[in-house]
PDB file of C-alpha atoms and ligand atoms in Angstrom:
ATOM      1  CA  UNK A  17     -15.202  33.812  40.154  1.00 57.00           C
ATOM      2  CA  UNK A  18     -16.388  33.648  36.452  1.00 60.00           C
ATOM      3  CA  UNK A  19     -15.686  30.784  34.834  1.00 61.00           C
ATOM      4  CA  UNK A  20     -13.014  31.044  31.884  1.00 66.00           C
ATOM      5  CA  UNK A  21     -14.402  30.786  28.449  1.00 63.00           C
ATOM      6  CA  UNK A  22     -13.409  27.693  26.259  1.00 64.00           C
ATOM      7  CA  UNK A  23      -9.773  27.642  25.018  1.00 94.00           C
ATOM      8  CA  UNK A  24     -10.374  26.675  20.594  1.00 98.00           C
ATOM      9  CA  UNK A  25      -8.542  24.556  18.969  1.00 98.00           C
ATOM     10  CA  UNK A  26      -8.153  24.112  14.988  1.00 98.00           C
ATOM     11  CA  UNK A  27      -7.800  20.359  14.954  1.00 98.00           C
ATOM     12  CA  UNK A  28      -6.021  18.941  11.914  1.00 98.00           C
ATOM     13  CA  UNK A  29      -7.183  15.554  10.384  1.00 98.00           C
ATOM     14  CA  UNK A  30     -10.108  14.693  10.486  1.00 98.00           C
ATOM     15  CA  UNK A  31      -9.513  10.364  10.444  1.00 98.00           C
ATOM     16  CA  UNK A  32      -9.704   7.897  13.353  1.00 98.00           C
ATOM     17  CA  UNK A  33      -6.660   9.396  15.217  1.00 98.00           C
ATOM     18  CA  UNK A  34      -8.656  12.380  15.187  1.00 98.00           C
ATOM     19  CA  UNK A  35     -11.846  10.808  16.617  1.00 98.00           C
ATOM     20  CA  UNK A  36      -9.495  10.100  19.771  1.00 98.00           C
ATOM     21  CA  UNK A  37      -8.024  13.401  19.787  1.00 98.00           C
ATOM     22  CA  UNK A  38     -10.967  15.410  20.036  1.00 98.00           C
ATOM     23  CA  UNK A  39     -12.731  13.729  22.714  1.00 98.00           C
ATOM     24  CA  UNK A  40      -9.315  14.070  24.562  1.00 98.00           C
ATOM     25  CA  UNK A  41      -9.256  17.471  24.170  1.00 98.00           C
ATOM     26  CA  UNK A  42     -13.125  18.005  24.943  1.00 97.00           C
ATOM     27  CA  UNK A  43     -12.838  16.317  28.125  1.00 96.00           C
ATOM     28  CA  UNK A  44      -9.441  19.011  29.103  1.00 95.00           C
ATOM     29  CA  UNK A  45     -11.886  21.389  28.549  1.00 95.00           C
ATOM     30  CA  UNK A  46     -11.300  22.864  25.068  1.00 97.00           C
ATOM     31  CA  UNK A  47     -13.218  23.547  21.966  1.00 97.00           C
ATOM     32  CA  UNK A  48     -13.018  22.352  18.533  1.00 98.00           C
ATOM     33  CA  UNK A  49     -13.306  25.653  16.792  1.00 97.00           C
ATOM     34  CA  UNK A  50     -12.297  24.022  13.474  1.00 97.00           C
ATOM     35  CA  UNK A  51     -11.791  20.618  11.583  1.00 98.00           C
ATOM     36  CA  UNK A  52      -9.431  20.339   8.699  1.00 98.00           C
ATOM     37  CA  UNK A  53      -8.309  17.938   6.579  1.00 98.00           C
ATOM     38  CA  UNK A  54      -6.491  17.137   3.189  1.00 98.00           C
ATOM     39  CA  UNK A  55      -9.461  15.440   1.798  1.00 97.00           C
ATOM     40  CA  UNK A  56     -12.100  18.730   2.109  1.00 93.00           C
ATOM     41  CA  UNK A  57     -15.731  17.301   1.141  1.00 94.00           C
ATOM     42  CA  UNK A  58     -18.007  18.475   4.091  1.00 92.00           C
ATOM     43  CA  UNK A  59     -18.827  15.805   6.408  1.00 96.00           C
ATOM     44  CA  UNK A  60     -19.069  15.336   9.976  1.00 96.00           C
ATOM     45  CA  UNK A  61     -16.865  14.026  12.495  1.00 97.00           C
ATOM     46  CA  UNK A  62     -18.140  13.614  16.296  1.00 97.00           C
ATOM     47  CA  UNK A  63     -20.219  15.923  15.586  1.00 96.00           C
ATOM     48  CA  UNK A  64     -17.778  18.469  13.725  1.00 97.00           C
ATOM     49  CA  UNK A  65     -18.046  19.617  10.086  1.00 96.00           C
ATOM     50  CA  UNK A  66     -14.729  19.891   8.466  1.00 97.00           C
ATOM     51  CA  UNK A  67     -13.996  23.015   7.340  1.00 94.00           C
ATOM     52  CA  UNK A  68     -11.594  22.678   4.415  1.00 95.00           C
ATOM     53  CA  UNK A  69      -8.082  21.847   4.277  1.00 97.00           C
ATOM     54  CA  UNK A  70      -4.982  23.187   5.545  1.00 97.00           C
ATOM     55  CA  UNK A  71      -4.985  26.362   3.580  1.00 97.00           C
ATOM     56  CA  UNK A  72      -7.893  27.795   5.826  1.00 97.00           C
ATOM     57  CA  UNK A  73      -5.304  27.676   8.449  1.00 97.00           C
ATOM     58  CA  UNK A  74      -4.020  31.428   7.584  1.00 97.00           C
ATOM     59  CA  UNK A  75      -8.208  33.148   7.704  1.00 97.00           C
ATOM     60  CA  UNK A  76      -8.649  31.029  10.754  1.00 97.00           C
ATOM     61  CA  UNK A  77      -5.272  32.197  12.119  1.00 97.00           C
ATOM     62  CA  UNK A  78      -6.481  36.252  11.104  1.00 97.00           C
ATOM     63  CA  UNK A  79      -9.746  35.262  12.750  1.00 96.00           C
ATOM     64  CA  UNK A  80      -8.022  35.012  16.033  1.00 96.00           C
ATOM     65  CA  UNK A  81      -7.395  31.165  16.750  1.00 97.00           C
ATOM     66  CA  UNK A  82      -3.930  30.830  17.508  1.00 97.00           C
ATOM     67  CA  UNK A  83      -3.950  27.344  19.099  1.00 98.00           C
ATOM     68  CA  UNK A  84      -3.815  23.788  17.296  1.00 98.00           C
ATOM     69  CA  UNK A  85      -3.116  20.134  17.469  1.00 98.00           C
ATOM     70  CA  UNK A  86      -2.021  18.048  14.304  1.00 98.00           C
ATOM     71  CA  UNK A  87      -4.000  14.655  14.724  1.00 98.00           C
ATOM     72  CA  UNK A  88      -2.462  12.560  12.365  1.00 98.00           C
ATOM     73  CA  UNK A  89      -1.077   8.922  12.737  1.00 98.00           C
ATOM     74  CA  UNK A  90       1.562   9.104  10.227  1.00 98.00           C
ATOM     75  CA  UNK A  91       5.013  10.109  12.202  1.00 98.00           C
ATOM     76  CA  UNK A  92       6.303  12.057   9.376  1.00 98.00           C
ATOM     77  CA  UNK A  93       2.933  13.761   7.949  1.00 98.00           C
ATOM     78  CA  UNK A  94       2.116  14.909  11.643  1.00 98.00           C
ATOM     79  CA  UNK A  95       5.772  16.458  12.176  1.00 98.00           C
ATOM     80  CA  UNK A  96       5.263  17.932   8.569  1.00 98.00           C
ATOM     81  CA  UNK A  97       2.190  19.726   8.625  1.00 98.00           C
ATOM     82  CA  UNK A  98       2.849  20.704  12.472  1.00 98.00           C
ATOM     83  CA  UNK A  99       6.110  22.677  10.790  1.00 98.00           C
ATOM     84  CA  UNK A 100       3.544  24.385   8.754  1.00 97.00           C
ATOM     85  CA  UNK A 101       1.060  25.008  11.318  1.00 98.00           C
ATOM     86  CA  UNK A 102       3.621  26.515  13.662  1.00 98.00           C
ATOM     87  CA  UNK A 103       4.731  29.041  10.335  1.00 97.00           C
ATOM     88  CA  UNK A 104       1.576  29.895  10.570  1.00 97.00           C
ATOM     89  CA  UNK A 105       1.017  31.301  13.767  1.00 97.00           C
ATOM     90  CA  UNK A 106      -0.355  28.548  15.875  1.00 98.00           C
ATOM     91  CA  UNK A 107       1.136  27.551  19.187  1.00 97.00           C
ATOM     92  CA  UNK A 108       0.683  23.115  19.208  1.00 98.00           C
ATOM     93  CA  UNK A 109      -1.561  22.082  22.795  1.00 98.00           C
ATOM     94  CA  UNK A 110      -0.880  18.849  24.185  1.00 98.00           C
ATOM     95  CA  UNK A 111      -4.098  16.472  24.364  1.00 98.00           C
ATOM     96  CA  UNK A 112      -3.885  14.088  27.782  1.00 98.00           C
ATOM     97  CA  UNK A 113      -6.490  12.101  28.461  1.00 98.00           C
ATOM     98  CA  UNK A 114      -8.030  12.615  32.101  1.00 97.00           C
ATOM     99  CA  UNK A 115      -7.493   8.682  32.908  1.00 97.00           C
ATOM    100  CA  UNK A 116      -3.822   8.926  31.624  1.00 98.00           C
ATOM    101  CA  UNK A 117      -1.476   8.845  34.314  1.00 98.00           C
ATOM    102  CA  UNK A 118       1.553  11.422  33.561  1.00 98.00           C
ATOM    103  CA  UNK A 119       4.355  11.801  36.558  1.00 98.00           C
ATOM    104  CA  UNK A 120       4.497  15.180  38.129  1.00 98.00           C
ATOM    105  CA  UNK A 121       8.280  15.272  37.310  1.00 98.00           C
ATOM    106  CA  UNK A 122       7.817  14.136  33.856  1.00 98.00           C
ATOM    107  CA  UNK A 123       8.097  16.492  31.024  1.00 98.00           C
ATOM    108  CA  UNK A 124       5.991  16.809  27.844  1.00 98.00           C
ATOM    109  CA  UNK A 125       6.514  18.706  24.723  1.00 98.00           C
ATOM    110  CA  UNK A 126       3.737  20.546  22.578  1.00 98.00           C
ATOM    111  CA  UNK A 127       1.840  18.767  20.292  1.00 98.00           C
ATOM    112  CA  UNK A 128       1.777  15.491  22.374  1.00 98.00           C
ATOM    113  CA  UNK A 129      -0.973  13.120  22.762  1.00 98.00           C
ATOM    114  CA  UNK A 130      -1.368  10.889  25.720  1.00 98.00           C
ATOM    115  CA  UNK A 131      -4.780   8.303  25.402  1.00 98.00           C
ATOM    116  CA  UNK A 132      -6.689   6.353  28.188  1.00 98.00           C
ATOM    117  CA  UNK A 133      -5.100   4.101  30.552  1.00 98.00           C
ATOM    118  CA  UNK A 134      -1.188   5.466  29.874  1.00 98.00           C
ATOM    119  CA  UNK A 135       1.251   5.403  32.614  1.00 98.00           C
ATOM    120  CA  UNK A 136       4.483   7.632  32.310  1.00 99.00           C
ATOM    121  CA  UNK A 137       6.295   7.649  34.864  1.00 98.00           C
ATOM    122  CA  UNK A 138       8.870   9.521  36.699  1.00 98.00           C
ATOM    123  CA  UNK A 139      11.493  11.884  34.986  1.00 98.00           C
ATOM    124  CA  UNK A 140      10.105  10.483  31.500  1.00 98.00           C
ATOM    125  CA  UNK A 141      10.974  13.001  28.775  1.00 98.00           C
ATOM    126  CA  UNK A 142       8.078  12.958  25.600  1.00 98.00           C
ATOM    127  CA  UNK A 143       9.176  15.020  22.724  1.00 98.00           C
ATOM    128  CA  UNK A 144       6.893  17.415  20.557  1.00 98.00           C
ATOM    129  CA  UNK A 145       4.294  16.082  18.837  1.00 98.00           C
ATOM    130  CA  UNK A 146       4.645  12.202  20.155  1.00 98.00           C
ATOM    131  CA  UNK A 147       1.310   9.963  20.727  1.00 99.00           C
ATOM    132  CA  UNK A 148       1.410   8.016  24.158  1.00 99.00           C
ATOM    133  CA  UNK A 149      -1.179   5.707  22.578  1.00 98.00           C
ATOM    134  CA  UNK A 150      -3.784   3.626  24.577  1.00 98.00           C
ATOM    135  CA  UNK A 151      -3.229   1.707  28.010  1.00 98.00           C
ATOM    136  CA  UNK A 152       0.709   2.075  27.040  1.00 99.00           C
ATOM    137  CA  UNK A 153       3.447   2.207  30.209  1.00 98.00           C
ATOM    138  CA  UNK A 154       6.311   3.874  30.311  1.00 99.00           C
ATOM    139  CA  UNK A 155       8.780   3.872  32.936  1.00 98.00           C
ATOM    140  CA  UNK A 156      11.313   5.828  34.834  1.00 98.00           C
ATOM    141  CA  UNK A 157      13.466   8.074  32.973  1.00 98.00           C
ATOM    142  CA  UNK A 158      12.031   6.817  29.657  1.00 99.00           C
ATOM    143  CA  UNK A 159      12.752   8.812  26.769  1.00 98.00           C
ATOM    144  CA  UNK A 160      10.661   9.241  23.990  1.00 98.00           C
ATOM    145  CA  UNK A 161      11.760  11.496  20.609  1.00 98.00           C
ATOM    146  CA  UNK A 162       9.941  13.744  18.575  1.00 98.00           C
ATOM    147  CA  UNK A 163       7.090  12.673  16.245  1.00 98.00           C
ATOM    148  CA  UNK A 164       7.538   8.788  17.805  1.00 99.00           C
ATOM    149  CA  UNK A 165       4.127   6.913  18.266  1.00 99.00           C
ATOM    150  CA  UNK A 166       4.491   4.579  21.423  1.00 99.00           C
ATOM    151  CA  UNK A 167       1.360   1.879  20.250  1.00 98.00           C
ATOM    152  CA  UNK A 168      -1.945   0.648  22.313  1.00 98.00           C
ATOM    153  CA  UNK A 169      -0.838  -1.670  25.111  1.00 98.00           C
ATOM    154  CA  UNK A 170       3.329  -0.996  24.457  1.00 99.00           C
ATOM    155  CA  UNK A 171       5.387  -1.474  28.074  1.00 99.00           C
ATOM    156  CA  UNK A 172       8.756   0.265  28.128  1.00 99.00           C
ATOM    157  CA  UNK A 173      11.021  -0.263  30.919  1.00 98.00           C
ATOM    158  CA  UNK A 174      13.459   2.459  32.750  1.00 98.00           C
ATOM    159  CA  UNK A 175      15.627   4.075  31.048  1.00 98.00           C
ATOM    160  CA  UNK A 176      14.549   3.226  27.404  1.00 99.00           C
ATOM    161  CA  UNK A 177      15.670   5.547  24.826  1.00 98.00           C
ATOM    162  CA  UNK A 178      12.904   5.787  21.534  1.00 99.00           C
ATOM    163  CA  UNK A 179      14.190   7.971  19.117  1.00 98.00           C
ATOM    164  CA  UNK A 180      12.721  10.619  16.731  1.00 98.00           C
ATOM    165  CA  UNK A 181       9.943   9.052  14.617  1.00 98.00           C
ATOM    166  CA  UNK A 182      10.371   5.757  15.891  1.00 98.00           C
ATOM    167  CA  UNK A 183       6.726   3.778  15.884  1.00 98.00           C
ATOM    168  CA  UNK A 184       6.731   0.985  18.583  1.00 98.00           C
ATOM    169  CA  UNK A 185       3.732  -1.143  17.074  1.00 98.00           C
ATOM    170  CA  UNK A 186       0.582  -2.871  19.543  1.00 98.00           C
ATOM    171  CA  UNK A 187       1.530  -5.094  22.640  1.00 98.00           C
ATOM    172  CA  UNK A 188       5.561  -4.451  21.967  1.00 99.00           C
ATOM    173  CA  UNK A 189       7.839  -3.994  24.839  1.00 98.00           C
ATOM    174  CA  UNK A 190      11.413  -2.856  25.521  1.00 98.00           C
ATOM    175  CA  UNK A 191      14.231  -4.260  28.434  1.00 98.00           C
ATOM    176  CA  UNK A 192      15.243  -1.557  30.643  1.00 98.00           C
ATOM    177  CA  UNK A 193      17.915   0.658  28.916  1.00 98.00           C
ATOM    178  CA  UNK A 194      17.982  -0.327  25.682  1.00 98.00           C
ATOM    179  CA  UNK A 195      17.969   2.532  22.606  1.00 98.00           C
ATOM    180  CA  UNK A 196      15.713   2.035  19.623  1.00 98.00           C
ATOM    181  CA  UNK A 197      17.124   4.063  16.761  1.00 98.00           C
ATOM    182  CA  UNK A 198      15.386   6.816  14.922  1.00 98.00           C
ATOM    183  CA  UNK A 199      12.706   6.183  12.645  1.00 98.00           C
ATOM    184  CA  UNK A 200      13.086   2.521  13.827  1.00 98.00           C
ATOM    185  CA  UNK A 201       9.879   0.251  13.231  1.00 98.00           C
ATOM    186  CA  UNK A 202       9.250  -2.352  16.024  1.00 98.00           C
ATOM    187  CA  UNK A 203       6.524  -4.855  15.070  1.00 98.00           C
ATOM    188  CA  UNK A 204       3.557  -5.379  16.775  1.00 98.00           C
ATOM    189  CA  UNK A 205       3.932  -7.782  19.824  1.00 98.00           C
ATOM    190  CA  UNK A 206       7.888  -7.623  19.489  1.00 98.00           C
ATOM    191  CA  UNK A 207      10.345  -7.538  22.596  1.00 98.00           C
ATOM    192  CA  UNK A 208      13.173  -5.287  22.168  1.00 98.00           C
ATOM    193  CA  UNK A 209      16.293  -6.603  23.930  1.00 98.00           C
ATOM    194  CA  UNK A 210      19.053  -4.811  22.699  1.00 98.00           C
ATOM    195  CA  UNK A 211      19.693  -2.026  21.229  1.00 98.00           C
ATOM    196  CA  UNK A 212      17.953  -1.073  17.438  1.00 98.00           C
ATOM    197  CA  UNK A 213      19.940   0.693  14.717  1.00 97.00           C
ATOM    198  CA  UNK A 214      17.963   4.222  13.522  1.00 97.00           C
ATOM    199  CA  UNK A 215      15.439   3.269  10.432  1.00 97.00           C
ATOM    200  CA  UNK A 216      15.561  -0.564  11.540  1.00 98.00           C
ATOM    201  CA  UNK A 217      12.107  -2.632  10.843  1.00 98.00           C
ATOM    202  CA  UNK A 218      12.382  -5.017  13.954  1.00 98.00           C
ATOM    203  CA  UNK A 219      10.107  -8.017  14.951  1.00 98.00           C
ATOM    204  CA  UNK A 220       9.644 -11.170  16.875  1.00 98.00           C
ATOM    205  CA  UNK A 221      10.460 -12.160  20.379  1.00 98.00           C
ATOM    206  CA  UNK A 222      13.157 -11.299  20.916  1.00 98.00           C
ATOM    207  CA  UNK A 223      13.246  -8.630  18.505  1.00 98.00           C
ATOM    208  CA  UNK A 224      15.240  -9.078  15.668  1.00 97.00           C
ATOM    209  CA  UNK A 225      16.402  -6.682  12.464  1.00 97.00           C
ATOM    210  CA  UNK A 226      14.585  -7.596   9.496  1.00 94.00           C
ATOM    211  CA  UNK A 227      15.757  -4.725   7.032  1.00 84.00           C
ATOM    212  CA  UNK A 228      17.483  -1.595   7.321  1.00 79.00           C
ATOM    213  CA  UNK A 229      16.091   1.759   5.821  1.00 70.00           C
ATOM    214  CA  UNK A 230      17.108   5.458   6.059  1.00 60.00           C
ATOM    215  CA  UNK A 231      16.854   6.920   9.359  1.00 60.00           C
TER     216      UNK A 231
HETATM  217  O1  JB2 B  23      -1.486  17.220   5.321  1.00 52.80           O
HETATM  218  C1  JB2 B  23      -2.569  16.897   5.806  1.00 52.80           C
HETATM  219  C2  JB2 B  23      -3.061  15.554   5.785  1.00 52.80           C
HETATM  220  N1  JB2 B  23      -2.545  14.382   5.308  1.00 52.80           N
HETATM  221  C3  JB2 B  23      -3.466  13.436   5.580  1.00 52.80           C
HETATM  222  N2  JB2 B  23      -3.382  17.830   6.381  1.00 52.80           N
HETATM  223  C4  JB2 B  23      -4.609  17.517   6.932  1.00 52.80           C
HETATM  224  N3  JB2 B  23      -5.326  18.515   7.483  1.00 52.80           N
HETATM  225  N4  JB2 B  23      -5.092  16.269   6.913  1.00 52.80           N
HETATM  226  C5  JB2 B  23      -4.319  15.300   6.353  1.00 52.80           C
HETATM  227  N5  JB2 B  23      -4.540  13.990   6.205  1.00 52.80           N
HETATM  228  C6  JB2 B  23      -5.768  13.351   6.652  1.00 52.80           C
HETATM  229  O2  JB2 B  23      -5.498  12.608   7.817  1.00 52.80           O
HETATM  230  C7  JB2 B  23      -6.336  12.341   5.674  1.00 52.80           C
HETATM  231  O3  JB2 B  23      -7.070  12.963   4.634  1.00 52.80           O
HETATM  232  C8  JB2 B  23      -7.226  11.495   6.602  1.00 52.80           C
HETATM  233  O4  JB2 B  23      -8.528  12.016   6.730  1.00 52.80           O
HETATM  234  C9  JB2 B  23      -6.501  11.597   7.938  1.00 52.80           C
HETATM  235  C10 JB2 B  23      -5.832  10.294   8.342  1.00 52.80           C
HETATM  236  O5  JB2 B  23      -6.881   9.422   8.710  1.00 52.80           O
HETATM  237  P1  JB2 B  23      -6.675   7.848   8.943  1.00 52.80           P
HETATM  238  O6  JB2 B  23      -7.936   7.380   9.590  1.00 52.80           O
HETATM  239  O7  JB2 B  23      -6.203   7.232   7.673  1.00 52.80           O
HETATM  240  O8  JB2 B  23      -5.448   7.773   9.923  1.00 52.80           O
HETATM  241  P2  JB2 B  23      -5.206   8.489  11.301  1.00 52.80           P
HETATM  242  O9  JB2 B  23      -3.954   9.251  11.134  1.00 52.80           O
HETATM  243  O10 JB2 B  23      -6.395   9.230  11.757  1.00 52.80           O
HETATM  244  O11 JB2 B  23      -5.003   7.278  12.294  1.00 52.80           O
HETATM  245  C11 JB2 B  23      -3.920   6.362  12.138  1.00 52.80           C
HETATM  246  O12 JB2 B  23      -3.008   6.530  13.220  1.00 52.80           O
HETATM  247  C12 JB2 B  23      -3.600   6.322  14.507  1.00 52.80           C
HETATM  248  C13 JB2 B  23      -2.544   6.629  15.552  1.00 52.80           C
HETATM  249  C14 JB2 B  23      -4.498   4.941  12.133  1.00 52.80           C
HETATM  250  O13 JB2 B  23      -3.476   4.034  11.884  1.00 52.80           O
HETATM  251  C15 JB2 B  23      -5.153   4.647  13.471  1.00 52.80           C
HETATM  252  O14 JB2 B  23      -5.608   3.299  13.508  1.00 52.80           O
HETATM  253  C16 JB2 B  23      -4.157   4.903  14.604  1.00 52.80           C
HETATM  254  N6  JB2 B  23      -4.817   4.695  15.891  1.00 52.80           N
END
């Protein structure tokens, strides 16, 4: 049987989040067809010249590329500009590295990354456009919102709820069960142990409020 040609992607951002991206979705066997990002002087990233910013997306889009991933850090930026990619015509791949570990019986939403060394487990939900981030664990029936970032090296037991845009920052970790609100902040190296109010900046061990924001 022929082999199938390369699926192209129009990768968006063109920073160190980026950098990870792309080699994630090289090694799943896509290509990049195009690099953009908000800051468009020509230079090269891994090997890829970015192209412009994001209003190429609509030529690219005419020239036939209809699939994307938005590679940026920021929770809120990413879910942004994926709204606009999406208006746009572009359907959002996931990007999983081949050394992840993802649970047949979990399921994943578009736009999702999943880096090296990840465990998630079984019956795990991951919403659109969430990064699984680096050697992080989650476990049964974990649920992660959309646009969260779960940090390098985070372990979250069963039945953790992370809501929409919540970041969970390096080497944190969360008790089984317990809900962290959305748009929460959990400092690096923090251990949740009860439940944290949506837009909450939480740290220390155990994790404790610090200040209160908008959700
Ligand atoms: O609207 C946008 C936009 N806004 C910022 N459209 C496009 N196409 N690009 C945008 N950018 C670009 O994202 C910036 O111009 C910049 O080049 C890039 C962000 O790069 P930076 O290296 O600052 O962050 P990052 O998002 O790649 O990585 C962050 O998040 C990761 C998860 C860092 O904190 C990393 O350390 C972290 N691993």
């Amino acid at each position: 049987m022929p082999a199938s040609p390369p699926k192209e992607v129009v990768v968006l951002g063109a920073g160190g989040h980026a950098k990870v991206v792309i080699e994630l979705l090289q090694a799943a066997g896509y290509e990049i067809a195009a690099l953009l990002d908000a800051d468009p002087t020509p230079r090269q990233v891994l090997g890829h010249g970015v192209q412009g910013d994001d209003r190429a997306l609509d030529e690219l889009r005419r020239d036939g590329l209809s699939l994307a991933f938005v590679a940026i850090g920021d929770n809120r930026r990413r879910v942004a500009l994926a709204e606009a990619v999406r208006a746009a015509g572009f359907s959002l791949v996931n990007a999983v590295s081949p050394s992840a570990t993802v649970s047949p019986s979990a399921h994943l939403g578009e736009g999702v990354a999943i880096m090296a060394g990840a465990v998630v487990n079984a019956e795990v939900t991951l919403g659109d456009l969430c990064i699984v981030n680096t050697g992080a664990t989650l476990d049964h029936e974990v649920s992660v919102g959309m646009g969260a970032h779960i940090a390098p090296g985070v372990a979250i037991s069963g039945n953790v709820k992370v809501g929409d845009l919540a970041m969970m920052g390096v080497g944190s970790c969360a008790i089984q069960g317990v809900s962290i609100g959305r748009g929460a902040m959990i400092g690096a190296g923090a251990a949740v142990v009860r439940d944290i109010p949506d837009g909450a900046l939480a740290v220390g061990v155990p994790a404790r409020v610090r200040r209160q924001a908008d959700a």
